[in-house]
Short mmCIF file of C-alpha atoms in Angstrom, two decimals:
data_model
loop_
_atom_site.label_atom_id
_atom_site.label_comp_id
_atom_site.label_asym_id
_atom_site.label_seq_id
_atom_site.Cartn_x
_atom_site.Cartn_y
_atom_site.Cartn_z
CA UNK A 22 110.07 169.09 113.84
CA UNK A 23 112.59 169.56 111.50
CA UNK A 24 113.09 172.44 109.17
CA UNK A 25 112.67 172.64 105.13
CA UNK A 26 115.63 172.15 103.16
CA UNK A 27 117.44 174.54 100.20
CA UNK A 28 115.16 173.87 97.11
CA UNK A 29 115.45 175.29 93.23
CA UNK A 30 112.17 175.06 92.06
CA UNK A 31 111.45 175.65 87.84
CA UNK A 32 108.09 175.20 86.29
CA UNK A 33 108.16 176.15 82.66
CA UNK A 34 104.53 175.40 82.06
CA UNK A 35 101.95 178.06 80.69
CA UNK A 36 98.64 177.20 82.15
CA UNK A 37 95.65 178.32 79.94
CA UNK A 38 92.65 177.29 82.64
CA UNK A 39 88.61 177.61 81.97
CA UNK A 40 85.82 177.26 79.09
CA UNK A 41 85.77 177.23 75.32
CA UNK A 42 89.77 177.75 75.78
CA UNK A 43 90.96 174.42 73.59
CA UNK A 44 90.76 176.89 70.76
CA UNK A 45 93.72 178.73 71.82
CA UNK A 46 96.43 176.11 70.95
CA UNK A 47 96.11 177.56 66.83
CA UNK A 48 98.75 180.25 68.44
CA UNK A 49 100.54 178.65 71.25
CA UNK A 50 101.82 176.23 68.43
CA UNK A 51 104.16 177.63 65.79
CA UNK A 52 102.17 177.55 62.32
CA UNK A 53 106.00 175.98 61.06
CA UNK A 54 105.52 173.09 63.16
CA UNK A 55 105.22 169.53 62.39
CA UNK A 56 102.91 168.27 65.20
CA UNK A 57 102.10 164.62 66.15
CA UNK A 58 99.12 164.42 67.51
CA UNK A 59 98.42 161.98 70.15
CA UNK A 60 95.70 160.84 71.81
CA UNK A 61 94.32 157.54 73.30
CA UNK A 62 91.25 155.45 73.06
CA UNK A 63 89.47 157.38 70.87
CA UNK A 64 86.98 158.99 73.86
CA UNK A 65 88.29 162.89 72.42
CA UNK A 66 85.98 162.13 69.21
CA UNK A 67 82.58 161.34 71.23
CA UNK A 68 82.71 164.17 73.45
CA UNK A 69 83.59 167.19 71.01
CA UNK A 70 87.65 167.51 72.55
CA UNK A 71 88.63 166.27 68.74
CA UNK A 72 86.43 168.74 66.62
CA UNK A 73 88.12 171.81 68.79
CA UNK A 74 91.29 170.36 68.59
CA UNK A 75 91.30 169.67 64.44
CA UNK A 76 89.67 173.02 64.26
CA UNK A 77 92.53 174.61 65.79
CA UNK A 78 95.22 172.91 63.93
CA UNK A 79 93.46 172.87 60.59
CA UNK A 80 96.35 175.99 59.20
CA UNK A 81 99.02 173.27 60.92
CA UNK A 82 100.65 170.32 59.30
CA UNK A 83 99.32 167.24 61.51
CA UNK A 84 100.23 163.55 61.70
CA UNK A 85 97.62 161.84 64.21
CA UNK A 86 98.45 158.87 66.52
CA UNK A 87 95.78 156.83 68.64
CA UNK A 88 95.60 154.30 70.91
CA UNK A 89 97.64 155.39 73.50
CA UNK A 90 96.68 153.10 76.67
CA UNK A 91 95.26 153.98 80.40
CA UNK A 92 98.18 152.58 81.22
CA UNK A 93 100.77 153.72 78.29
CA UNK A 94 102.66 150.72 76.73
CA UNK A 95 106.75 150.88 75.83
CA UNK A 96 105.50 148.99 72.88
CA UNK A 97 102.78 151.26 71.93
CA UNK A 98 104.59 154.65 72.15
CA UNK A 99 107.62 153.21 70.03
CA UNK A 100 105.49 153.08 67.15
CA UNK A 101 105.13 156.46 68.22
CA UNK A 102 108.84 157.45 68.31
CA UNK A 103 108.59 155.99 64.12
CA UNK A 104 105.91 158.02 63.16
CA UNK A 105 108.13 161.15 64.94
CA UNK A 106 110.92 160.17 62.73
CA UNK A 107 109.38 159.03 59.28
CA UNK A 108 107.33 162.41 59.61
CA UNK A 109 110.15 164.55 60.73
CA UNK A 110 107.77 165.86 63.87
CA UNK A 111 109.50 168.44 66.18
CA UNK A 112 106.18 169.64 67.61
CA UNK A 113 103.84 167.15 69.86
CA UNK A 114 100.34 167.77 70.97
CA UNK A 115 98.72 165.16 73.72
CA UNK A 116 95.19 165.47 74.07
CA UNK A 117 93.95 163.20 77.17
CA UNK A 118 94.84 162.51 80.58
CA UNK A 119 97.76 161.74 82.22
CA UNK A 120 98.31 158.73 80.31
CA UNK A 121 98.51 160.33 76.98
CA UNK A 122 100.61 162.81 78.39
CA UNK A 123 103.34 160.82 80.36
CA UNK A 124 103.60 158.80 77.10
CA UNK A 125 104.23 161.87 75.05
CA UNK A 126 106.87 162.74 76.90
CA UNK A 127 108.38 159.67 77.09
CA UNK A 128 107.83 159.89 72.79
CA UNK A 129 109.49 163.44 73.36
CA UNK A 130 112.56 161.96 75.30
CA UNK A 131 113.17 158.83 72.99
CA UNK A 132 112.62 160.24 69.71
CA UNK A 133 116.03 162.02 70.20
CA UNK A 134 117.95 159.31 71.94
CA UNK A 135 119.30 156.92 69.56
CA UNK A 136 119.49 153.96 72.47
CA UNK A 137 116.81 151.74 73.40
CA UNK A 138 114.01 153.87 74.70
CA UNK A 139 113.51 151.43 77.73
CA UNK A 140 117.04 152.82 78.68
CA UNK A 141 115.19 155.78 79.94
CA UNK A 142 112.88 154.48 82.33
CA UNK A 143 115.51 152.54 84.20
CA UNK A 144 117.57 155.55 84.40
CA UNK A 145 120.33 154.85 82.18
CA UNK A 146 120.14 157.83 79.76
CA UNK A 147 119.44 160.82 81.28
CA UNK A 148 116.81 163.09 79.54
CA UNK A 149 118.58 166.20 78.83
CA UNK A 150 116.72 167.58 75.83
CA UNK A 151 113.24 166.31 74.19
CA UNK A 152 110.84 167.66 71.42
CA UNK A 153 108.61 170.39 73.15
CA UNK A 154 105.20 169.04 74.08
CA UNK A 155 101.65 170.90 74.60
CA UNK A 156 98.96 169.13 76.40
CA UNK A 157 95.52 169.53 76.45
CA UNK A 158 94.25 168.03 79.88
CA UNK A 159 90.75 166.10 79.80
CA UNK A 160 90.86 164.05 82.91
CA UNK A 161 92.37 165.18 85.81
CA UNK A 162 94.73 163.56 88.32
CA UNK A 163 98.45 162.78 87.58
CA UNK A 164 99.33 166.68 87.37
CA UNK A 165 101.26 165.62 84.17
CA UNK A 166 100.09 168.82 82.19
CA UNK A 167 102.89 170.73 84.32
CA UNK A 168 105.34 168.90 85.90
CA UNK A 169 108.28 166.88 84.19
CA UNK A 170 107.51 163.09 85.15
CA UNK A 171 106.05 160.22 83.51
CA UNK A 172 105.28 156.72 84.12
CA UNK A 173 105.25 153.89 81.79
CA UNK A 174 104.62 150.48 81.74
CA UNK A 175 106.16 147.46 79.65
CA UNK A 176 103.78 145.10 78.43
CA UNK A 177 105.71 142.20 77.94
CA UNK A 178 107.34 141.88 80.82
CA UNK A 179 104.77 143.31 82.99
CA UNK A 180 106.61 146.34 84.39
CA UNK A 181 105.53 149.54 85.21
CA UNK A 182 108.69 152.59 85.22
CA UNK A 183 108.75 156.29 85.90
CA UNK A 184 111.41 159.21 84.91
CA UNK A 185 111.59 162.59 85.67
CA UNK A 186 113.29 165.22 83.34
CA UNK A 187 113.45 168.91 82.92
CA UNK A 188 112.90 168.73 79.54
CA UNK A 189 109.89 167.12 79.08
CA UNK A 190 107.65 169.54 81.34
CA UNK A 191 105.11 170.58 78.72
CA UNK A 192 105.54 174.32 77.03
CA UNK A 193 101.80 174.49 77.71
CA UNK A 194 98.59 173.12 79.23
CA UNK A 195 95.43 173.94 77.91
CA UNK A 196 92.56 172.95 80.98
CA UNK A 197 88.77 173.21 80.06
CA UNK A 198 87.01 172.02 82.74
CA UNK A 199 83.66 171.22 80.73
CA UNK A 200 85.74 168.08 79.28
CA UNK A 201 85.03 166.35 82.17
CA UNK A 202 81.13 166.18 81.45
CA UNK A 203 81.58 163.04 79.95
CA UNK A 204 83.59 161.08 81.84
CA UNK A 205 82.57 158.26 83.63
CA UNK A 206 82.19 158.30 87.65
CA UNK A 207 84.97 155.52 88.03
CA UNK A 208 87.38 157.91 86.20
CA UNK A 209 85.98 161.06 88.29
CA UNK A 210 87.08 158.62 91.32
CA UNK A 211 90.32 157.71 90.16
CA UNK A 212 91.21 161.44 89.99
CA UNK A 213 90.04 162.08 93.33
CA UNK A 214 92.10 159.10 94.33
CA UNK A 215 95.07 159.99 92.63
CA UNK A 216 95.02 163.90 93.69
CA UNK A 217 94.55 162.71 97.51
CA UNK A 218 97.48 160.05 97.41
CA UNK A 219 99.84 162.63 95.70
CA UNK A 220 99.06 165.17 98.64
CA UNK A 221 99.36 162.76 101.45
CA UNK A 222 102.98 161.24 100.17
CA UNK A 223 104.10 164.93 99.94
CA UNK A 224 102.86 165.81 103.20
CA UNK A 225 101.94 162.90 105.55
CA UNK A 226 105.72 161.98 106.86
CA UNK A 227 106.88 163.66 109.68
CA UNK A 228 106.23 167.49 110.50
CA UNK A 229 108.47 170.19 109.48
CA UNK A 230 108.71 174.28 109.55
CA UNK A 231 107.29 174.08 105.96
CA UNK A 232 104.50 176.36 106.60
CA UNK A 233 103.38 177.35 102.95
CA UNK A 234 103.78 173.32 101.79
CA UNK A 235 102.30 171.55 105.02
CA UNK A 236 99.43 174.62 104.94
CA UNK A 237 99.27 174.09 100.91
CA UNK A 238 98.79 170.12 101.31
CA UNK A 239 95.88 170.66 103.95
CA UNK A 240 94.19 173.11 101.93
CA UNK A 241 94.28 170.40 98.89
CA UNK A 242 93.27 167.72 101.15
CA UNK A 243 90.56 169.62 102.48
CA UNK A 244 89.47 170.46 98.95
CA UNK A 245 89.09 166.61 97.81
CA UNK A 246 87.34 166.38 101.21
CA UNK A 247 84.80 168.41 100.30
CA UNK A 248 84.29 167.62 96.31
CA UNK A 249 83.49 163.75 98.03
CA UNK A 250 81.24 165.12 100.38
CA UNK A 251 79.38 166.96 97.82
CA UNK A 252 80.17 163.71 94.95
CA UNK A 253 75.96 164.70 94.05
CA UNK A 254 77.03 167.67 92.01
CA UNK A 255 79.75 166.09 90.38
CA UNK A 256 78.40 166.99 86.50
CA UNK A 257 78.36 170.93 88.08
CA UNK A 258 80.93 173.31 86.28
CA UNK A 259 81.78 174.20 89.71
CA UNK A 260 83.10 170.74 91.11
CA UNK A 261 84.59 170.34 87.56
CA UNK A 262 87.00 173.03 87.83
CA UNK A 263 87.56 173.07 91.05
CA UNK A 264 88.59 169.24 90.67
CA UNK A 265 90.80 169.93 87.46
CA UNK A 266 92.69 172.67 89.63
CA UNK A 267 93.50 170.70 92.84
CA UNK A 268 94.74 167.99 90.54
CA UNK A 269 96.92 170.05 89.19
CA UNK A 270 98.31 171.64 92.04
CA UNK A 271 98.72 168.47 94.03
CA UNK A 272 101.87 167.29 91.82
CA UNK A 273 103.01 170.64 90.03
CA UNK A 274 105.82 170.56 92.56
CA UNK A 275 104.69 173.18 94.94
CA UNK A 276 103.99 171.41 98.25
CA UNK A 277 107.05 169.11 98.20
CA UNK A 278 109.61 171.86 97.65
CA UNK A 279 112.38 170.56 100.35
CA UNK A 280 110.02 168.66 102.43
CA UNK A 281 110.62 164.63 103.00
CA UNK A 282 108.21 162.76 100.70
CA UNK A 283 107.03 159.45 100.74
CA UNK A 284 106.10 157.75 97.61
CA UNK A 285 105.74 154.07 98.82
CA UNK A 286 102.55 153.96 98.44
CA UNK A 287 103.02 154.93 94.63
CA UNK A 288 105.77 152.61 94.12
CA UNK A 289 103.83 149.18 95.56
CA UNK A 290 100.89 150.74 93.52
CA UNK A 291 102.79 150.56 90.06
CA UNK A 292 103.48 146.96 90.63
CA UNK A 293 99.77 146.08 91.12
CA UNK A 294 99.17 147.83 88.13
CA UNK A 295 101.41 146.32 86.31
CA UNK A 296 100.94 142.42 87.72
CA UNK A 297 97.15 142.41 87.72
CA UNK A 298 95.90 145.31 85.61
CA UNK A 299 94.16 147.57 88.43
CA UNK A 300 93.41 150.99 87.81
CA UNK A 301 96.19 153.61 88.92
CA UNK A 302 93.73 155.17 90.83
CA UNK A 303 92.43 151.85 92.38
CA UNK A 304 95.77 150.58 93.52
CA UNK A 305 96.67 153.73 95.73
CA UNK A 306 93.66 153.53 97.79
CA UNK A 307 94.09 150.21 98.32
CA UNK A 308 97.80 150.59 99.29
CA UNK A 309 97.48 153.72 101.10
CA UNK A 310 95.60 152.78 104.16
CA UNK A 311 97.71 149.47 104.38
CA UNK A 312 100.75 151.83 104.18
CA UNK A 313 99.37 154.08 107.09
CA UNK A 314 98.39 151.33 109.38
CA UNK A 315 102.12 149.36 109.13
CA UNK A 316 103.46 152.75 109.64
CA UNK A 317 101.34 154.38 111.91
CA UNK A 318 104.06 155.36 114.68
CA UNK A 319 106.04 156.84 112.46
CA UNK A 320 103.63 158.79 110.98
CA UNK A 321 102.00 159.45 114.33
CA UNK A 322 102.21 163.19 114.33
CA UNK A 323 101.29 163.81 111.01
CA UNK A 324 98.29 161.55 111.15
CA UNK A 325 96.65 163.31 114.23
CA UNK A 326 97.49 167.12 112.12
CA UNK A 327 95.45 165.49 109.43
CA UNK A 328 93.07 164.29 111.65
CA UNK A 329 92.39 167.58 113.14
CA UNK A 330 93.32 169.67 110.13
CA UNK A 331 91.69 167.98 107.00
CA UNK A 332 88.94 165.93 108.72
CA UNK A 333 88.14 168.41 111.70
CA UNK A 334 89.00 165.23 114.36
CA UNK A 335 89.53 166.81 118.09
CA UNK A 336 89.05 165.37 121.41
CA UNK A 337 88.84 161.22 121.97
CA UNK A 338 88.50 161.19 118.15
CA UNK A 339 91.36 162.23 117.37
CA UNK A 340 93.71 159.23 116.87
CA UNK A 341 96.09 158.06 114.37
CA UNK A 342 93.47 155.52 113.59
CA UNK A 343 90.03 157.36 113.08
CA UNK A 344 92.49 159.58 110.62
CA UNK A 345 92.73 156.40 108.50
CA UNK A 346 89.27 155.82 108.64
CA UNK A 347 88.15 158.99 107.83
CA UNK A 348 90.72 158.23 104.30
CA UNK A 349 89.16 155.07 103.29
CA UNK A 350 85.36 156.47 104.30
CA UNK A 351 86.57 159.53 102.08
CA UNK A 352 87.48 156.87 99.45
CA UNK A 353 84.30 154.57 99.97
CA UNK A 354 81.99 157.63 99.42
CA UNK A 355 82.97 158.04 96.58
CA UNK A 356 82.64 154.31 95.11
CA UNK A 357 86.49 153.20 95.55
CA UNK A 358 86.87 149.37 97.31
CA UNK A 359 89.50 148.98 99.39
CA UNK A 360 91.02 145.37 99.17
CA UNK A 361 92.12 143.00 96.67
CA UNK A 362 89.33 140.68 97.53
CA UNK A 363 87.00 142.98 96.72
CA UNK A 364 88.67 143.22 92.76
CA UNK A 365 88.67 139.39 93.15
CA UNK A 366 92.31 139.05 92.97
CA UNK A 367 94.23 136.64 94.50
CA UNK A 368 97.58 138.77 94.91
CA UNK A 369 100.58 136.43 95.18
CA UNK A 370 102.67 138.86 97.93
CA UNK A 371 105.92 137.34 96.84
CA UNK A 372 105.40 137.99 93.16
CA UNK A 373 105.35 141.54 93.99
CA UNK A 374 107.97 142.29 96.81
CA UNK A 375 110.06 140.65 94.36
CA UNK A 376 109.31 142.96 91.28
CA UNK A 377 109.87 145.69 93.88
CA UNK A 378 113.26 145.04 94.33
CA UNK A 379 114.40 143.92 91.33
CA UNK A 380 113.38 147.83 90.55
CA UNK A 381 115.15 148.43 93.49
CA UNK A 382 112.69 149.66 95.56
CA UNK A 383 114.16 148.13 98.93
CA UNK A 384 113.99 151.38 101.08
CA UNK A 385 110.69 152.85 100.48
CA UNK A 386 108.91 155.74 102.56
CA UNK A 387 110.04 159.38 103.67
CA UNK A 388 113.22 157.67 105.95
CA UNK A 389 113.94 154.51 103.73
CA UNK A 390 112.36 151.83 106.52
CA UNK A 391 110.07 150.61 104.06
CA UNK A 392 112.22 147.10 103.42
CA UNK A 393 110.63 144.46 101.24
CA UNK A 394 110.02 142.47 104.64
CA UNK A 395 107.86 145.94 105.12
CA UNK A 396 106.47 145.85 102.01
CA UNK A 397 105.04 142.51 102.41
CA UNK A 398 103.52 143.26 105.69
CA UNK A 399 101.89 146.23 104.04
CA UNK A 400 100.44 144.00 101.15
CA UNK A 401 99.23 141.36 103.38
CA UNK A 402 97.52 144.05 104.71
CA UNK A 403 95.97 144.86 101.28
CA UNK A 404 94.83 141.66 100.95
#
């Protein structure tokens, strides 16, 4: 067991949680403002999120911008960055899920940067100031609405990028659970998915003296445990919020502070994405198990405290390898496949170890012994 290390923690984010609270953004956003509002599909218009939110900006000077994708485009959000400039925007409102909001802060970030915008995801401008950003959450599952990352993928060349900046954590989050009526029981899944995977890479490494974060993660874990087991009620205001709010708390920053943290199974996940056009959501619990079983040893003693912790494992049972059954069982329950084969995709293995290092992700995992000769082994296991 090793200890935690020195952390400094910051989370600017104002968190206005519950029903009938979309209304509230009319004061958390100067009436002086120039806002761009962004949103994606168009799904905010069919189930009443673009009424409130036009409603509540109707004494503010807007400038709307759609189409944001699942899976936000470079391309897309430059056009974006022009409508920021031509309209002289220094306010932005994103109204969806984690998509729309990791590409408004990428809009945020590159609006003020006079480089290439791409620059940013492959670290070579760092973010140090942005326009401020309000979201209004209607899916949850990245944690976007209050923490400073976002991920975004290049269309053309078929990569998929993150950064992380300060200055893009949003000023606000507005989180009405009763948004979630309406969406659909793959994208209920892909939360669940997501919320689980961003626990387990903060927590399943190697133990520490972390008691609040290891405690914290369990407690999470538990909680998208239960919402599977009880998947039945999933329309109920109950699941709802309780869903939105582990979400959230899974990747505001809380259960990592100066623990070791994973993140491989994150990083071979983008590249699916990004190669074959899976679901975020569907890649990590694809990758996940694969990840667990290659490094099982390593992981050995975390495993059987998740075992007995989360899942409630003891006796014979409790082995690193019921653990990882109980995760994809968890993840089958709740109408998630586990394989390639079962998306019917072919994955070429090579193709993708070698877009992970040319993003140079050669030393994946909590110790860096993820190696692309690792990787593959883990995607052969995916297959």
């Amino acid at each position: 067991m090793t200890t935690f290390e020195n952390f400094d923690y910051y989370n600017p984010t104002r968190i206005i949680f519950g029903k009938d609270t979309i209304g509230s953004i009319s004061k958390l956003i100067p009436k002086d403002k120039k806002v761009l509002f962004i949103y994606g599909g168009g799904s905010i218009k069919s189930n009443g999120v673009y009424s409130q939110v036009t409603e509540a900006m109707k004494e503010h000077t807007c400038t709307e911008f759609s189409g944001v994708e699942a899976n936000p485009h470079y391309e897309t959000l430059n056009k974006a960055v022009e409508a920021v400039r031509e309209n002289g925007i220094d306010f932005i409102l994103a109204v969806g899920g984690g998509s729309v909001i990791d590409g408004a802060k990428y809009v945020a970030a590159a609006a003020l940067y006079d480089g290439d915008g791409w620059d940013i995801l492959e670290w070579k401008h760092k973010v140090k100031k942005a326009l401020p950003i309000g979201a209004v959450l209607t899916l949850p599952a990245t944690g976007s609405e209050s923490n400073g990352g976002s991920v975004i993928t290049k269309a053309e060349t078929h990569e998929k990028r993150f950064f992380k900046s300060e200055a893009v954590y949003p000023v606000f989050a507005v989180m009405d659970y009763t948004v979630m009526t309406t969406l659909s029981d793959r994208q209920l899944a892909n939360g669940m998915v997501d919320t689980f995977v961003h626990t387990t890479e903060q927590y399943l490494t190697y133990p520490t003296d972390g008691m609040v974060q290891e405690g914290y993660a369990e407690v999470l874990l538990r909680n998208v445990a239960a919402l599977a087991k009880d998947w039945e009620n999933r329309r109920t205001e109950s699941w709802q919020k309780n869903l939105m709010w582990t979400s959230n708390q899974a990747l505001n920053g809380l259960i990592g502070l100066g623990v070791p943290q994973d993140w491989a199974t994150h990083m071979i996940g983008h590249e699916l994405t990004a190669l074959y056009g899976l679901d975020h959501g569907q890649t990590l619990a694809i990758i996940l198990p694969a990840v667990l079983r290659q490094m099982r040893l390593q992981k050995s003693k975390k495993l059987l405290k998740m075992g007995k912790n989360v899942f409630g494992l003891e006796g014979a049972a409790l082995t690193e390898e019921h653990t990882i059954e109980k995760i994809e069982e968890l993840f089958r329950s709740i109408g998630v496949k586990l394989t390639l084969s079962e998306y019917g995709i072919k994955a070429d293995v090579e193709a993708v170890v070698n877009a992970l290092k040319s993003h140079g992700m050669t030393a994946l995992g909590e110790t860096g012994a993820i190696t692309p000769d690792v990787s593959s082994c883990i995607l052969q296991r995916a297959l």
